[in-house]
């Protein structure tokens, strides 16, 4: 049974159920129908016997039987007797004369066996001028069975036809209902075979469960494709970033080996190699940080930490590089603020913002670092009066490897802000930037308390 396709299973189940219901309905109908048919024919018998009285008259000393009085009508045989049981009119029913079966007024009797079974009904009344008269009606039970037998025959023909029609239609209904499932299977199969994540089931707008399943499947494919594209982009960007310093290192080494004549030239070449190697090392450190964050999330070292202290130490470190650039760093940190988080990641997030405010600040500028709390959040802002970010770049600076001005951020890879946002999100928080080019920027992070 498990090997059968679902549409066949559904049609089989439906057909079996339908057969049971139809058979049960017919059995009930036949039982009730037979009873009703017997009652109806017996009623007929009583009516014919009772009505016959109106067709009998006594005139001029003679009993007159009207032409309307038929001794055989609708299967009923009528016979009229006098008080002594002598036949006056009609045909004597074989074996059912008053001497065989005494007359009995207004009693429905069923006599005989098998095919010779009869319903017998007698009526006694006083004919004006004449005296006692009996009318006997006899009806073979065969005629009550005729309707029943006809119904049986009809049943025997209609039942299989109904079942066949039901089976065929249930097969087609199941087939069309399950058509979307075939599409889902086909799409999943195509993706599995060819790895083409751009395929979609696209069933369109429908309300049933299968449409919902297909929409969820498509949505999942969207997300998967997005994740794969991002991953691919990241790898390609990372390779690109690594290739430049490595090419410089190779070129400098080749130059040094082939054509350097003085120690000074060799010294310069080595310095250049060292600088590029440092770049490579920084980039590798960033990539490693991302790889770790991606594989562990931030949950690996979550604990309650005093973020005020972390902010203070980040600000102290940042003020050292700020001093070199002639930038004043002012820290305004509410003491004793606690969050549930990863100490190393939180320091990295604040450091990335502070470092940027120095990197993109103006000589003799000011950076303000403020940490406050409201009812539900810890809110940190890093404000600088540096070069600012133009409106069209504000969304993009959060993308990995995005730099507004490549020439200005020679020692950056465009990974600091994406990392900061990643950390904020991993802590259930958010981070955003507002900026006015030429006037400065404000970076604000919010973490749940
Ligand atoms: P980078 O390592 O290049 O600094 P980030 O991801 O930290 O990478 O920043 C991305 C880009 O956003 C930077 O290249 C820079 O153009 C811009 N940016 C970031 N912070 C600031 C800031 N405080 N002021 C002006 N521009 C900024």
XYZ file of C-alpha atoms and ligand atoms in Angstrom:
476
model
C 0.000 0.000 0.000
C 2.901 2.327 0.844
C 4.196 1.978 -2.689
C 1.014 3.330 -4.265
C 0.890 6.985 -5.344
C -1.181 9.191 -3.001
C -3.732 9.992 -5.732
C -4.466 6.256 -6.121
C -4.690 5.830 -2.347
C -7.111 8.753 -2.090
C -9.283 7.436 -4.934
C -9.304 3.923 -3.456
C -10.248 5.236 -0.044
C -12.901 7.500 -1.504
C -14.335 4.690 -3.645
C -14.433 2.279 -0.698
C -16.176 4.874 1.455
C -18.604 5.717 -1.312
C -19.409 2.041 -1.902
C -20.154 1.553 1.794
C -22.358 4.646 1.926
C -24.209 3.851 -1.330
C -24.767 0.200 -0.376
C -25.999 1.202 3.091
C -28.308 3.821 1.578
C -29.746 1.289 -0.890
C -30.257 -1.367 1.786
C -32.167 1.127 3.920
C -34.119 2.253 0.863
C -34.979 -1.321 -0.112
C -36.146 -2.276 3.371
C -38.282 0.821 3.708
C -39.347 0.614 0.065
C -40.596 -2.965 0.414
C -42.642 -2.068 3.479
C -44.067 0.994 1.727
C -44.878 -1.012 -1.410
C -46.769 -3.643 0.632
C -48.662 -0.961 2.532
C -49.575 0.849 -0.680
C -50.900 -2.291 -2.421
C -52.843 -3.325 0.687
C -54.365 0.147 0.810
C -55.342 -0.362 -2.847
C -57.018 -3.626 -2.003
C -59.026 -2.067 0.838
C -60.028 0.878 -1.355
C -61.233 -1.300 -4.265
C -63.231 -3.550 -1.924
C -64.785 -0.598 -0.086
C -65.613 1.334 -3.282
C -67.263 -1.703 -4.898
C -70.269 -1.121 -2.667
C -71.254 1.941 -4.685
C -71.480 -0.215 -7.848
C -74.012 -2.651 -6.370
C -77.686 -1.793 -6.333
C -80.896 -3.680 -5.589
C -83.708 -2.785 -7.952
C -86.959 -4.502 -8.705
C -86.049 -7.524 -6.619
C -82.796 -8.049 -8.527
C -79.196 -7.279 -7.536
C -77.666 -5.090 -10.184
C -73.908 -4.938 -10.612
C -72.786 -1.796 -12.316
C -70.493 -1.997 -15.366
C -67.912 -0.076 -13.388
C -67.528 -3.012 -11.025
C -64.721 -5.064 -12.454
C -64.010 -8.405 -10.902
C -60.384 -7.966 -11.745
C -58.651 -4.580 -11.399
C -55.041 -3.636 -10.551
C -54.278 -7.268 -9.674
C -57.216 -7.403 -7.244
C -59.914 -10.064 -7.826
C -63.294 -9.109 -6.431
C -66.147 -11.509 -5.632
C -69.502 -10.803 -4.050
C -71.301 -13.340 -1.779
C -74.600 -13.496 0.002
C -74.966 -14.200 3.699
C -74.827 -17.955 2.974
C -71.473 -17.613 1.205
C -72.888 -18.220 -2.305
C -71.065 -16.453 -5.141
C -73.238 -13.704 -6.661
C -70.698 -11.888 -8.771
C -67.070 -12.137 -9.808
C -64.684 -14.970 -10.179
C -64.268 -17.561 -7.508
C -60.631 -17.325 -6.355
C -59.101 -20.804 -6.448
C -58.668 -22.177 -2.945
C -59.995 -18.984 -1.388
C -63.755 -19.549 -1.452
C -65.608 -18.762 1.781
C -65.632 -22.500 2.491
C -61.825 -22.591 2.243
C -61.356 -19.337 4.144
C -64.340 -18.124 6.173
C -65.467 -14.569 5.540
C -64.194 -12.070 8.111
C -65.187 -8.449 8.051
C -62.460 -5.787 7.614
C -59.512 -8.018 8.406
C -56.354 -7.949 6.287
C -55.180 -11.565 6.062
C -52.183 -13.020 4.318
C -52.642 -16.637 3.363
C -50.770 -19.292 1.426
C -47.060 -19.921 0.871
C -44.419 -18.862 -1.629
C -45.780 -17.788 -5.031
C -49.353 -18.667 -3.907
C -49.421 -16.080 -1.175
C -52.412 -13.734 -1.152
C -53.692 -10.746 0.726
C -57.396 -11.253 1.437
C -59.784 -8.533 2.572
C -63.516 -9.010 3.215
C -66.217 -6.433 3.703
C -69.691 -7.103 5.044
C -72.517 -4.627 4.649
C -76.298 -4.401 4.461
C -77.562 -3.803 0.923
C -80.740 -1.797 1.062
C -83.746 -3.990 0.273
C -81.616 -7.097 -0.149
C -79.877 -7.699 3.179
C -76.396 -9.064 4.016
C -73.740 -8.883 1.309
C -70.046 -9.776 1.397
C -67.368 -8.489 -0.916
C -64.045 -10.326 -0.935
C -60.920 -8.862 -2.490
C -57.932 -11.084 -3.219
C -54.523 -9.766 -4.188
C -51.502 -11.980 -4.916
C -48.512 -10.768 -2.852
C -46.469 -11.084 -6.049
C -47.845 -7.773 -7.175
C -46.605 -6.079 -3.976
C -43.191 -7.520 -4.744
C -43.119 -6.154 -8.271
C -42.106 -2.659 -7.161
C -39.594 -4.146 -4.781
C -38.059 -6.338 -7.493
C -37.958 -3.396 -9.918
C -36.126 -1.368 -7.295
C -33.702 -4.263 -6.745
C -32.952 -4.424 -10.454
C -32.436 -0.684 -10.628
C -30.119 -0.893 -7.656
C -28.092 -3.653 -9.250
C -27.551 -1.477 -12.349
C -27.134 1.940 -10.751
C -24.853 0.923 -7.874
C -21.864 -0.242 -9.962
C -22.289 2.716 -12.343
C -22.265 5.139 -9.413
C -19.199 3.484 -7.945
C -17.319 3.591 -11.246
C -18.230 7.276 -11.773
C -17.166 8.014 -8.178
C -13.873 6.172 -8.566
C -13.005 7.945 -11.830
C -13.949 11.400 -10.573
C -12.134 10.910 -7.264
C -9.021 9.914 -9.211
C -9.163 13.103 -11.292
C -9.935 15.299 -8.275
C -7.005 13.778 -6.337
C -4.761 14.124 -9.381
C -5.532 17.803 -9.858
C -5.316 18.498 -6.097
C -1.881 16.894 -5.986
C -0.572 18.543 -9.139
C 1.193 21.301 -7.134
C 2.960 18.601 -5.106
C 4.406 17.251 -8.365
C 5.643 20.782 -9.139
C 7.273 21.021 -5.700
C 8.968 17.640 -6.125
C 10.104 18.548 -9.634
C 11.581 21.895 -8.546
C 13.339 20.339 -5.543
C 14.677 17.588 -7.822
C 15.937 20.096 -10.405
C 17.686 22.108 -7.701
C 19.237 18.975 -6.241
C 20.450 17.810 -9.678
C 21.668 21.094 -11.115
C 22.237 23.164 -7.963
C 20.372 26.065 -9.611
C 18.937 27.934 -6.636
C 17.176 30.497 -8.839
C 14.344 28.037 -9.608
C 11.003 28.631 -7.890
C 7.759 26.677 -7.678
C 5.686 29.854 -8.219
C 2.226 28.381 -7.735
C 0.704 31.844 -7.546
C -2.041 32.911 -5.200
C -3.897 30.082 -3.566
C -5.247 29.551 -0.111
C -4.947 25.847 0.571
C -2.196 24.055 2.505
C -0.258 23.042 -0.599
C -0.094 26.630 -1.832
C 1.110 27.665 1.626
C 3.751 24.916 1.501
C 4.916 26.051 -1.948
C 5.082 29.710 -0.829
C 7.125 28.698 2.250
C 9.394 26.601 0.054
C 9.913 29.541 -2.350
C 10.573 31.851 0.571
C 13.136 29.397 1.932
C 14.799 29.255 -1.511
C 14.912 33.080 -1.622
C 16.707 33.141 1.707
C 19.034 30.314 0.761
C 19.916 31.951 -2.523
C 20.489 35.274 -0.771
C 22.750 33.577 1.798
C 24.684 31.718 -0.907
C 25.065 34.893 -3.003
C 26.325 36.783 0.030
C 28.733 34.000 0.833
C 30.000 33.910 -2.751
C 30.343 37.691 -2.818
C 32.207 37.626 0.480
C 34.673 35.010 -0.744
C 35.251 36.861 -4.000
C 35.716 40.215 -2.199
C 38.054 38.643 0.355
C 40.172 37.056 -2.400
C 40.252 40.341 -4.220
C 41.387 42.205 -1.086
C 44.085 39.634 -0.411
C 45.345 39.611 -3.959
C 46.415 43.281 -3.983
C 48.856 43.200 -1.037
C 50.144 39.775 -2.034
C 50.850 41.063 -5.586
C 52.707 44.025 -4.082
C 54.738 41.686 -1.845
C 55.662 39.492 -4.822
C 56.568 42.496 -6.978
C 58.716 44.048 -4.224
C 60.517 40.745 -3.593
C 61.172 40.203 -7.303
C 62.471 43.757 -7.576
C 64.701 43.303 -4.532
C 66.103 40.048 -5.845
C 66.752 41.264 -9.360
C 67.739 44.877 -9.373
C 68.423 46.348 -5.921
C 71.817 47.884 -5.643
C 72.001 49.602 -2.269
C 71.064 48.638 1.271
C 68.731 51.655 1.379
C 66.753 50.353 -1.583
C 66.579 46.945 0.046
C 65.377 48.599 3.250
C 62.605 50.445 1.369
C 61.519 47.238 -0.360
C 61.412 45.394 2.947
C 59.345 48.173 4.540
C 56.863 47.998 1.727
C 56.692 44.214 2.044
C 56.166 44.526 5.798
C 53.365 47.051 5.355
C 51.544 44.841 2.848
C 52.080 41.782 5.040
C 50.501 43.678 7.951
C 47.513 44.461 5.748
C 47.172 40.805 4.876
C 47.447 39.889 8.536
C 44.752 42.440 9.531
C 42.434 41.191 6.819
C 42.984 37.596 7.870
C 42.200 38.594 11.467
C 38.936 40.205 10.284
C 37.996 37.186 8.187
C 38.702 34.917 11.102
C 36.546 37.064 13.375
C 33.664 36.823 10.880
C 34.138 33.109 10.409
C 34.056 32.570 14.193
C 31.056 34.828 14.639
C 29.244 33.034 11.809
C 29.905 29.595 13.200
C 29.340 30.313 16.934
C 27.028 33.279 16.874
C 27.590 35.455 19.898
C 26.180 32.895 22.240
C 29.465 31.121 23.015
C 30.544 33.438 25.832
C 27.380 35.159 26.932
C 27.367 36.432 30.530
C 26.312 39.490 32.483
C 28.955 42.111 31.834
C 29.531 45.640 33.056
C 29.351 47.485 29.742
C 30.265 50.803 31.400
C 33.680 49.411 32.229
C 34.111 47.942 28.753
C 33.157 51.304 27.221
C 35.625 53.132 29.447
C 38.547 50.882 28.493
C 37.602 51.098 24.748
C 37.486 54.908 25.062
C 40.903 54.962 26.774
C 42.490 52.912 23.997
C 40.812 55.035 21.333
C 42.013 58.270 22.909
C 45.592 57.080 22.293
C 45.097 56.856 18.520
C 42.939 60.021 18.652
C 45.816 61.939 20.179
C 48.054 60.956 17.270
C 45.497 62.466 14.875
C 45.053 65.556 17.043
C 41.477 64.597 17.900
C 39.968 65.107 21.325
C 37.918 62.180 22.590
C 35.339 63.033 25.221
C 33.708 60.127 27.028
C 30.455 60.517 28.976
C 29.662 57.072 30.356
C 26.925 56.273 32.845
C 28.556 53.994 35.411
C 27.404 50.495 36.410
C 25.399 49.584 33.311
C 25.021 45.841 32.796
C 24.091 43.793 29.756
C 23.994 40.091 28.990
C 26.597 39.618 26.294
C 30.001 38.603 25.040
C 32.692 40.884 26.472
C 35.145 40.549 23.543
C 32.470 41.189 20.914
C 31.015 44.214 22.736
C 34.481 45.791 23.059
C 35.083 45.130 19.360
C 31.794 46.812 18.413
C 32.544 49.989 20.404
C 36.155 49.998 19.255
C 35.165 49.816 15.575
C 32.920 52.893 15.952
C 35.512 54.854 17.940
C 38.304 53.947 15.536
C 36.213 55.120 12.572
C 35.416 58.420 14.280
C 39.163 58.991 14.513
C 39.990 57.619 11.035
C 37.367 59.770 9.347
C 37.623 62.726 11.749
C 39.282 66.035 10.971
C 42.542 67.223 12.446
C 41.801 68.969 15.773
C 38.291 67.567 15.703
C 36.233 66.174 18.591
C 34.745 62.721 19.121
C 32.111 62.271 21.810
C 31.310 58.864 23.189
C 28.175 58.710 25.298
C 26.684 55.675 27.049
C 23.273 56.003 28.670
C 20.407 53.799 29.707
C 16.672 54.169 29.288
C 13.888 51.925 30.558
C 14.620 48.984 28.282
C 17.920 49.740 26.552
C 21.524 50.694 26.886
C 22.126 53.376 24.283
C 25.601 54.300 23.036
C 26.418 57.143 20.625
C 29.689 57.973 18.933
C 29.568 61.472 17.468
C 32.322 63.032 15.384
C 32.721 66.233 13.406
C 34.638 64.529 10.611
C 34.059 64.079 6.890
C 30.603 62.532 7.233
C 28.884 60.053 4.917
C 26.696 61.104 1.976
C 23.060 59.992 2.066
C 23.458 57.510 -0.792
C 26.174 55.597 1.064
C 24.493 55.451 4.462
C 22.800 52.111 3.835
C 25.725 50.572 2.028
C 28.424 51.204 4.669
C 26.921 48.230 6.563
C 27.708 45.840 3.711
C 30.871 43.776 3.943
C 33.848 45.314 2.061
C 31.984 48.538 1.279
C 34.094 51.692 1.520
C 32.851 55.122 0.558
C 36.176 56.446 -0.580
C 38.778 53.773 -1.247
C 41.636 56.252 -1.270
C 40.812 57.636 2.200
C 40.519 54.322 3.961
C 43.644 52.638 2.756
C 44.084 50.696 5.979
C 40.429 49.667 6.175
C 38.670 46.835 4.457
C 35.075 47.877 4.911
C 34.531 45.188 7.526
C 34.382 47.248 10.756
C 30.781 48.457 10.519
C 29.312 45.149 9.253
C 31.018 43.479 12.207
C 29.627 46.110 14.608
C 26.095 45.595 13.234
C 26.490 41.833 13.403
C 27.482 42.086 17.091
C 24.605 44.443 17.945
C 22.102 42.092 16.250
C 23.588 39.033 17.927
C 22.867 40.745 21.266
C 19.266 41.447 20.248
C 20.078 45.088 19.590
C 20.486 47.445 16.625
C 22.855 49.991 15.254
C 22.377 52.867 12.822
C 24.055 55.971 11.491
C 23.038 59.517 10.648
C 25.429 61.859 8.953
C 25.886 65.171 7.194
C 28.761 65.231 4.720
C 31.385 67.772 5.820
C 29.864 68.174 9.276
C 30.155 64.754 10.877
C 28.382 61.556 11.798
C 26.497 59.992 14.685
C 26.582 56.209 15.162
C 24.058 54.912 17.690
C 23.816 51.403 19.089
C 21.018 50.057 21.256
C 21.252 46.908 23.353
C 18.488 45.367 25.440
C 19.061 45.685 29.218
P 36.758 50.644 7.060
O 37.605 49.565 7.579
O 36.961 50.973 5.644
O 36.711 51.822 7.968
P 34.058 50.273 7.969
O 33.139 49.156 7.725
O 34.408 50.552 9.366
O 35.306 49.981 7.082
O 33.399 51.535 7.331
C 32.899 51.495 6.025
C 32.966 52.842 5.381
O 32.077 53.737 6.045
C 34.299 53.484 5.509
O 35.110 53.109 4.434
C 33.975 54.949 5.464
O 33.914 55.395 4.141
C 32.622 55.042 6.081
N 32.649 55.475 7.505
C 32.634 54.692 8.582
N 32.652 55.419 9.715
C 32.692 56.707 9.329
C 32.721 57.960 10.033
N 32.720 58.031 11.371
N 32.750 59.090 9.295
C 32.737 59.046 7.953
N 32.697 57.908 7.230
C 32.697 56.751 7.909
